[in-house]
C-alpha cells in the first residue's frame, strides 16, 4: 500500500481520503480549517503540522477550490521548503493559465508536478469510481497508478504538458453545464404543457440521452432536490468562467456563454450558491 499526503478536505477531498484510507493506504492530511482534519484523523489519517510537512510524508495530492486557493496553499515558501524530490499532484479544477504557472513554479523548485483533475462527484470518489484526467511526466503518472486506481475506475492520459488536463476538465464541465441548461429548458417546457416530468426523465434516459449526467442531475431537477450539494453552484460558476477565459484567450466565440453566465449569476442571486449546480434549472422554472 502507498503512503500519500492530501491537501484540501472539502466535499471532494474528504471523500477521496476516506476512499484511500478504506483501501489501506496511509494518508497524511492538511486543511485550512481544522474540523475536516479532525474527522479524518478519527478514521486513521495522520495530521500534518503544515503544508510543507506534507511533502516529507509522500506524494502530495491536492483538491482545493480554485486558482486562488491553489496559489495560496502552494506558495513560494512552501515549494522552497518542500525539498527537491517532492511530487505534487494537483487535482483541483483550475484555469489553464494557473495550470501553466503552477507547472513552471514547481519545475523551478525542483518538484515533480502533475495535473490530474477528476470527473465524478464525492459519491464516486468514495466508491473509487472517478475518472482521472492525467497530464505530465508519464513516469510519475505510472508510479502513482496504485493510488490513482484506488480513487478511479480509469486514468486517462490526456496530454504531456500538465495544463492540457486542465483544459480537458474545463471542457467536460462546460458540456455538463450545457446539459443542465438543456434539461432546465426541456423539463420546464414539457411541465408547463402538463407532462409528468418523472415519466419524461425515464423516457429521456432510456432512449436518447443515457448516462450519469442526464440520469443523476436529471433526477435532481425533476425532484427539485439540490441538497446536499455534491458540487456547489458557485464552483460551477467558477468553471463556466474558466471556459470563458480559455475561449477568450484564443479568440473563440462561444455564442451561448453570455446566457449561461447570466443564468449562473441569477441562480446565485436567488440564493442557490451553495446548492448543487443542478439548481440552475430553477432559473428557467421561475422565469
Ligand atoms: P469545497 O467543498 O468547496 O472545498 C474546497 C476546499 O478548498 C476546502 O478544503 C477549502 O478549505 C479549500 N480552500 C478554499 N479556499 C482556500 C484558500 N484560500 N486557502 C486554503 N484552502 C482553501 O469544494 P469541492 O467540491 O471539494 O471541490 C474542490 C475542487 O474539486 C474544485 O476545484 C472543484 O471544481 C473540483 N471538483 C469538484 C467535484 C464535486 O463534485 N464536488 C467534482 C470534480 C471536481 P476550507 O475547508 O478551510 O474551506
Tab-separated table of C-alpha atoms and ligand atoms in Angstrom:
chain	number	residue	atom	x	y	z
A	1	UNK	CA	0.000	0.000	0.000
A	2	UNK	CA	1.154	3.533	-0.729
A	3	UNK	CA	1.770	6.446	1.593
A	4	UNK	CA	0.445	9.747	0.312
A	5	UNK	CA	-0.403	13.216	1.567
A	6	UNK	CA	-3.515	15.231	0.899
A	7	UNK	CA	-4.240	18.979	0.983
A	8	UNK	CA	-7.816	20.275	0.740
A	9	UNK	CA	-10.525	18.406	2.595
A	10	UNK	CA	-13.731	19.843	1.173
A	11	UNK	CA	-16.545	17.747	-0.296
A	12	UNK	CA	-14.243	16.024	-2.780
A	13	UNK	CA	-11.007	15.856	-0.811
A	14	UNK	CA	-12.686	14.334	2.219
A	15	UNK	CA	-14.329	11.628	0.120
A	16	UNK	CA	-11.076	10.850	-1.686
A	17	UNK	CA	-9.174	10.497	1.592
A	18	UNK	CA	-11.918	8.271	3.015
A	19	UNK	CA	-11.528	6.027	-0.030
A	20	UNK	CA	-7.734	5.883	0.293
A	21	UNK	CA	-7.968	5.027	3.997
A	22	UNK	CA	-10.665	2.399	3.427
A	23	UNK	CA	-8.423	0.681	0.872
A	24	UNK	CA	-5.487	0.567	3.285
A	25	UNK	CA	-3.322	3.474	2.107
A	26	UNK	CA	-1.581	5.670	4.669
A	27	UNK	CA	-2.670	9.305	4.309
A	28	UNK	CA	-1.282	12.458	5.927
A	29	UNK	CA	-3.734	15.345	5.706
A	30	UNK	CA	-3.880	19.133	5.882
A	31	UNK	CA	-6.787	21.542	5.507
A	32	UNK	CA	-7.147	25.290	6.058
A	33	UNK	CA	-9.901	24.778	8.626
A	34	UNK	CA	-9.340	22.032	11.176
A	35	UNK	CA	-12.733	20.289	11.505
A	36	UNK	CA	-12.240	18.144	8.391
A	37	UNK	CA	-8.756	17.165	9.584
A	38	UNK	CA	-10.151	16.013	12.944
A	39	UNK	CA	-12.792	13.954	11.170
A	40	UNK	CA	-10.238	12.122	9.023
A	41	UNK	CA	-7.728	11.660	11.843
A	42	UNK	CA	-10.530	9.822	13.650
A	43	UNK	CA	-10.643	7.471	10.645
A	44	UNK	CA	-6.897	6.793	10.737
A	45	UNK	CA	-5.283	9.674	8.821
A	46	UNK	CA	-2.155	11.423	10.139
A	47	UNK	CA	-2.269	15.160	10.825
A	48	UNK	CA	0.393	17.337	9.128
A	49	UNK	CA	1.630	20.374	11.030
A	50	UNK	CA	1.925	22.402	7.801
A	51	UNK	CA	1.582	22.107	4.031
A	52	UNK	CA	5.377	21.906	3.662
A	53	UNK	CA	5.373	18.891	6.002
A	54	UNK	CA	3.054	17.038	3.641
A	55	UNK	CA	5.879	16.619	1.143
A	56	UNK	CA	8.002	14.722	3.663
A	57	UNK	CA	5.189	12.204	4.132
A	58	UNK	CA	4.807	11.188	0.486
A	59	UNK	CA	3.482	12.477	-2.862
A	60	UNK	CA	1.046	15.311	-2.214
A	61	UNK	CA	-2.412	15.183	-3.772
A	62	UNK	CA	-4.369	18.435	-3.594
A	63	UNK	CA	-8.063	19.133	-4.079
A	64	UNK	CA	-8.651	22.838	-3.490
A	65	UNK	CA	-11.441	25.139	-4.578
A	66	UNK	CA	-9.907	27.320	-7.274
A	67	UNK	CA	-6.861	29.162	-8.687
A	68	UNK	CA	-6.593	31.448	-5.667
A	69	UNK	CA	-6.710	28.574	-3.182
A	70	UNK	CA	-4.053	26.584	-5.060
A	71	UNK	CA	-1.756	29.630	-5.269
A	72	UNK	CA	-2.287	30.435	-1.583
A	73	UNK	CA	-1.623	26.903	-0.336
A	74	UNK	CA	1.353	26.138	-2.610
A	75	UNK	CA	3.124	29.467	-2.286
A	76	UNK	CA	6.828	30.061	-2.850
A	77	UNK	CA	7.761	29.428	0.791
A	78	UNK	CA	6.015	26.042	0.752
A	79	UNK	CA	7.653	24.989	-2.508
A	80	UNK	CA	11.067	26.101	-1.247
A	81	UNK	CA	10.610	24.082	1.952
A	82	UNK	CA	9.283	21.007	0.151
A	83	UNK	CA	12.659	19.583	-0.867
A	84	UNK	CA	13.731	18.734	-4.407
A	85	UNK	CA	12.350	15.202	-4.578
A	86	UNK	CA	8.787	16.170	-3.778
A	87	UNK	CA	5.819	15.392	-6.017
A	88	UNK	CA	2.597	17.388	-6.229
A	89	UNK	CA	-0.494	16.073	-7.996
A	90	UNK	CA	-2.875	18.988	-8.467
A	91	UNK	CA	-6.411	17.586	-8.818
A	92	UNK	CA	-8.407	20.820	-8.497
A	93	UNK	CA	-10.302	22.274	-11.432
A	94	UNK	CA	-8.211	25.349	-12.195
A	95	UNK	CA	-7.618	27.621	-15.160
A	96	UNK	CA	-5.225	26.880	-17.990
A	97	UNK	CA	-3.143	29.925	-17.019
A	98	UNK	CA	-2.916	28.864	-13.383
A	99	UNK	CA	-2.020	25.340	-14.517
A	100	UNK	CA	0.854	26.685	-16.612
A	101	UNK	CA	2.148	28.902	-13.805
A	102	UNK	CA	1.966	26.064	-11.283
A	103	UNK	CA	3.966	23.763	-13.569
A	104	UNK	CA	6.644	26.453	-14.068
A	105	UNK	CA	6.904	27.233	-10.353
A	106	UNK	CA	7.223	23.566	-9.415
A	107	UNK	CA	9.859	22.989	-12.091
A	108	UNK	CA	11.859	25.946	-10.784
A	109	UNK	CA	11.650	24.491	-7.276
A	110	UNK	CA	12.687	21.014	-8.483
A	111	UNK	CA	9.359	19.426	-7.552
A	112	UNK	CA	7.565	16.926	-9.799
A	113	UNK	CA	4.163	18.245	-10.883
A	114	UNK	CA	1.151	16.533	-12.461
A	115	UNK	CA	-2.284	17.927	-13.226
A	116	UNK	CA	-4.881	15.235	-12.590
A	117	UNK	CA	-8.347	16.812	-12.319
A	118	UNK	CA	-11.199	14.363	-11.980
A	119	UNK	CA	-14.657	13.574	-13.304
A	120	UNK	CA	-17.182	12.409	-10.734
A	121	UNK	CA	-18.914	13.548	-7.591
A	122	UNK	CA	-17.975	12.857	-3.950
A	123	UNK	CA	-20.043	9.639	-4.007
A	124	UNK	CA	-17.987	8.401	-6.989
A	125	UNK	CA	-14.783	9.314	-5.129
A	126	UNK	CA	-15.877	7.328	-2.108
A	127	UNK	CA	-16.630	4.321	-4.320
A	128	UNK	CA	-13.312	4.576	-6.222
A	129	UNK	CA	-15.198	5.342	-9.439
A	130	UNK	CA	-13.725	8.672	-10.503
A	131	UNK	CA	-12.263	9.193	-13.959
A	132	UNK	CA	-8.831	10.780	-13.660
A	133	UNK	CA	-7.616	13.128	-16.402
A	134	UNK	CA	-3.840	12.969	-16.163
A	135	UNK	CA	-1.146	15.080	-17.816
A	136	UNK	CA	2.529	15.434	-17.016
A	137	UNK	CA	5.567	13.179	-16.872
A	138	UNK	CA	4.464	9.668	-17.808
A	139	UNK	CA	6.928	8.002	-15.422
A	140	UNK	CA	5.490	9.936	-12.494
A	141	UNK	CA	1.937	9.083	-13.593
A	142	UNK	CA	2.942	5.406	-13.793
A	143	UNK	CA	4.495	5.482	-10.316
A	144	UNK	CA	1.230	6.792	-8.846
A	145	UNK	CA	-1.048	4.311	-10.586
A	146	UNK	CA	-1.680	2.274	-7.376
A	147	UNK	CA	-3.082	5.455	-5.816
A	148	UNK	CA	-4.956	6.568	-8.927
A	149	UNK	CA	-6.536	3.150	-9.439
A	150	UNK	CA	-7.810	3.265	-5.842
A	151	UNK	CA	-9.530	6.562	-6.499
A	152	UNK	CA	-10.747	5.962	-10.013
A	153	UNK	CA	-12.063	3.460	-12.497
A	154	UNK	CA	-9.642	4.721	-15.153
A	155	UNK	CA	-6.721	7.105	-15.564
A	156	UNK	CA	-6.992	8.875	-18.907
A	157	UNK	CA	-3.705	10.233	-20.281
A	158	UNK	CA	-4.864	13.473	-21.863
A	159	UNK	CA	-1.622	15.283	-22.612
A	160	UNK	CA	2.027	15.867	-21.869
A	161	UNK	CA	2.086	19.472	-20.554
A	162	UNK	CA	0.033	19.451	-17.342
A	163	UNK	CA	-2.221	22.357	-18.401
A	164	UNK	CA	-3.781	20.110	-21.065
A	165	UNK	CA	-5.534	18.146	-18.317
A	166	UNK	CA	-6.939	21.451	-17.038
A	167	UNK	CA	-8.473	22.353	-20.408
A	168	UNK	CA	-9.934	18.854	-20.825
A	169	UNK	CA	-11.581	19.097	-17.394
A	170	UNK	CA	-12.913	22.604	-18.154
A	171	UNK	CA	-14.342	21.265	-21.431
A	172	UNK	CA	-16.080	18.357	-19.703
A	173	UNK	CA	-17.709	20.723	-17.205
A	174	UNK	CA	-18.824	23.059	-19.978
A	175	UNK	CA	-20.606	20.072	-21.531
A	176	UNK	CA	-22.329	19.284	-18.205
A	177	UNK	CA	-23.431	22.913	-17.879
A	178	UNK	CA	-24.993	22.752	-21.338
A	179	UNK	CA	-26.784	19.538	-20.332
A	180	UNK	CA	-28.111	21.198	-17.138
A	181	UNK	CA	-29.431	24.129	-19.141
A	182	UNK	CA	-30.874	21.784	-21.800
A	183	UNK	CA	-32.741	19.869	-19.078
A	184	UNK	CA	-33.898	23.097	-17.430
A	185	UNK	CA	-35.434	24.289	-20.676
A	186	UNK	CA	-36.767	20.893	-21.786
A	187	UNK	CA	-38.365	19.892	-18.483
A	188	UNK	CA	-39.885	23.342	-17.948
A	189	UNK	CA	-41.337	23.406	-21.454
A	190	UNK	CA	-42.914	19.962	-21.050
A	191	UNK	CA	-44.081	20.557	-17.435
A	192	UNK	CA	-45.879	23.740	-18.475
A	193	UNK	CA	-47.723	21.711	-21.092
A	194	UNK	CA	-48.897	19.281	-18.411
A	195	UNK	CA	-46.357	16.485	-18.946
A	196	UNK	CA	-45.253	14.427	-15.921
A	197	UNK	CA	-41.520	15.227	-15.532
A	198	UNK	CA	-40.735	11.862	-13.883
A	199	UNK	CA	-42.069	9.997	-16.886
A	200	UNK	CA	-40.250	12.362	-19.235
A	201	UNK	CA	-36.998	11.752	-17.342
A	202	UNK	CA	-37.417	7.996	-17.731
A	203	UNK	CA	-38.108	8.425	-21.437
A	204	UNK	CA	-35.057	10.645	-21.984
A	205	UNK	CA	-32.627	8.471	-20.034
A	206	UNK	CA	-33.806	5.198	-21.552
A	207	UNK	CA	-33.767	6.437	-25.129
A	208	UNK	CA	-31.855	9.456	-26.391
A	209	UNK	CA	-29.622	10.611	-23.565
A	210	UNK	CA	-28.366	7.843	-21.317
A	211	UNK	CA	-25.511	8.230	-18.846
A	212	UNK	CA	-24.791	9.789	-15.458
A	213	UNK	CA	-25.378	13.448	-16.328
A	214	UNK	CA	-28.922	13.091	-17.604
A	215	UNK	CA	-29.717	10.352	-15.075
A	216	UNK	CA	-28.305	11.885	-11.882
A	217	UNK	CA	-28.736	15.599	-12.470
A	218	UNK	CA	-31.986	14.975	-14.347
A	219	UNK	CA	-33.428	13.256	-11.288
A	220	UNK	CA	-32.295	16.140	-9.053
A	221	UNK	CA	-34.010	18.617	-11.383
A	222	UNK	CA	-37.234	16.582	-11.618
A	223	UNK	CA	-37.353	16.127	-7.817
A	224	UNK	CA	-36.113	19.697	-7.200
A	225	UNK	CA	-33.650	18.215	-4.676
A	226	UNK	CA	-30.423	20.232	-4.586
A	227	UNK	CA	-29.172	19.432	-1.087
A	228	UNK	CA	-26.789	18.074	-0.019
A	229	UNK	CA	-24.780	19.718	-2.759
A	230	UNK	CA	-22.258	17.357	-4.372
A	231	UNK	CA	-20.931	20.246	-6.448
A	232	UNK	CA	-21.934	23.769	-5.464
A	233	UNK	CA	-23.352	26.336	-7.881
A	234	UNK	CA	-20.559	28.798	-7.032
A	235	UNK	CA	-17.981	26.251	-8.151
A	236	UNK	CA	-19.939	25.596	-11.334
A	237	UNK	CA	-19.899	29.344	-11.960
A	238	UNK	CA	-16.132	29.289	-11.432
A	239	UNK	CA	-15.768	26.523	-14.041
A	240	UNK	CA	-18.019	28.299	-16.540
A	241	UNK	CA	-15.790	31.341	-16.238
A	242	UNK	CA	-12.693	29.180	-16.693
A	243	UNK	CA	-14.166	28.047	-20.019
A	244	UNK	CA	-14.947	31.668	-20.968
A	245	UNK	CA	-11.361	32.711	-20.177
A	246	UNK	CA	-9.869	29.778	-22.102
A	247	UNK	CA	-12.035	30.666	-25.134
A	248	UNK	CA	-11.201	34.393	-24.913
A	249	UNK	CA	-7.521	33.589	-24.843
A	250	UNK	CA	-7.674	32.014	-28.308
A	251	UNK	CA	-10.299	34.403	-29.724
A	252	UNK	CA	-13.005	31.731	-29.827
A	253	UNK	CA	-16.577	32.975	-29.560
A	254	UNK	CA	-18.894	30.679	-27.598
A	255	UNK	CA	-22.336	32.041	-28.550
A	256	UNK	CA	-24.282	30.658	-25.571
A	257	UNK	CA	-21.687	31.742	-22.985
A	258	UNK	CA	-23.312	35.094	-22.059
A	259	UNK	CA	-26.698	33.430	-21.480
A	260	UNK	CA	-25.147	30.705	-19.323
A	261	UNK	CA	-23.194	33.280	-17.303
A	262	UNK	CA	-26.421	35.227	-16.688
A	263	UNK	CA	-28.170	32.040	-15.580
A	264	UNK	CA	-25.479	31.196	-13.026
A	265	UNK	CA	-25.431	34.761	-11.715
A	266	UNK	CA	-29.223	34.738	-11.344
A	267	UNK	CA	-29.107	31.379	-9.535
A	268	UNK	CA	-26.502	32.765	-7.111
A	269	UNK	CA	-28.547	35.974	-6.613
A	270	UNK	CA	-31.613	33.821	-5.898
A	271	UNK	CA	-29.837	32.011	-3.029
A	272	UNK	CA	-28.592	28.879	-4.801
A	273	UNK	CA	-24.843	29.481	-4.401
A	274	UNK	CA	-24.352	26.577	-2.015
A	275	UNK	CA	-26.938	24.246	-3.553
A	276	UNK	CA	-26.000	21.665	-6.119
A	277	UNK	CA	-25.299	23.238	-9.515
A	278	UNK	CA	-28.294	21.362	-10.974
A	279	UNK	CA	-30.304	24.069	-9.161
A	280	UNK	CA	-29.572	26.467	-12.030
A	281	UNK	CA	-32.620	24.730	-13.579
A	282	UNK	CA	-34.785	26.759	-11.195
A	283	UNK	CA	-33.864	29.960	-13.047
A	284	UNK	CA	-35.840	28.878	-16.112
A	285	UNK	CA	-38.577	27.301	-13.963
A	286	UNK	CA	-39.104	30.543	-12.017
A	287	UNK	CA	-38.842	32.749	-15.080
B	1	LIG	P1	-15.398	22.560	-1.446
B	1	LIG	O1	-16.206	21.537	-0.740
B	1	LIG	O2	-15.862	23.956	-1.528
B	1	LIG	O3	-13.904	22.507	-0.780
B	1	LIG	C1	-12.941	23.467	-1.147
B	1	LIG	C2	-11.616	23.184	-0.459
B	1	LIG	O4	-10.692	24.235	-0.791
B	1	LIG	C3	-11.700	23.155	1.083
B	1	LIG	O5	-10.737	22.262	1.583
B	1	LIG	C4	-11.317	24.604	1.430
B	1	LIG	O6	-10.794	24.732	2.737
B	1	LIG	C5	-10.216	24.842	0.417
B	1	LIG	N1	-9.960	26.270	0.207
B	1	LIG	C6	-10.761	27.177	-0.430
B	1	LIG	N2	-10.161	28.400	-0.470
B	1	LIG	C7	-8.968	28.242	0.163
B	1	LIG	C8	-7.883	29.119	0.441
B	1	LIG	N3	-7.902	30.410	0.039
B	1	LIG	N4	-6.832	28.642	1.109
B	1	LIG	C9	-6.785	27.338	1.513
B	1	LIG	N5	-7.767	26.442	1.276
B	1	LIG	C10	-8.848	26.904	0.596
B	1	LIG	O7	-15.102	22.109	-2.958
B	1	LIG	P2	-15.076	20.632	-3.592
B	1	LIG	O8	-16.431	20.314	-4.083
B	1	LIG	O9	-14.351	19.722	-2.682
B	1	LIG	O10	-14.172	20.942	-4.879
B	1	LIG	C11	-12.747	21.017	-4.803
B	1	LIG	C12	-12.191	21.038	-6.221
B	1	LIG	O11	-12.613	19.852	-6.899
B	1	LIG	C13	-12.707	22.218	-7.055
B	1	LIG	O12	-11.691	22.675	-7.917
B	1	LIG	C14	-13.833	21.584	-7.849
B	1	LIG	O13	-14.086	22.290	-9.047
B	1	LIG	C15	-13.278	20.188	-8.095
B	1	LIG	N6	-14.282	19.136	-8.343
B	1	LIG	C16	-15.372	19.006	-7.537
B	1	LIG	C17	-16.305	17.982	-7.800
B	1	LIG	C18	-17.541	17.803	-6.958
B	1	LIG	O14	-18.481	17.112	-7.414
B	1	LIG	N7	-17.623	18.363	-5.778
B	1	LIG	C19	-16.099	17.098	-8.850
B	1	LIG	C20	-14.947	17.241	-9.635
B	1	LIG	C21	-14.039	18.260	-9.372
B	1	LIG	P3	-11.799	25.021	3.997
B	1	LIG	O15	-12.376	23.666	4.377
B	1	LIG	O16	-10.917	25.589	5.024
B	1	LIG	O17	-12.854	25.977	3.498
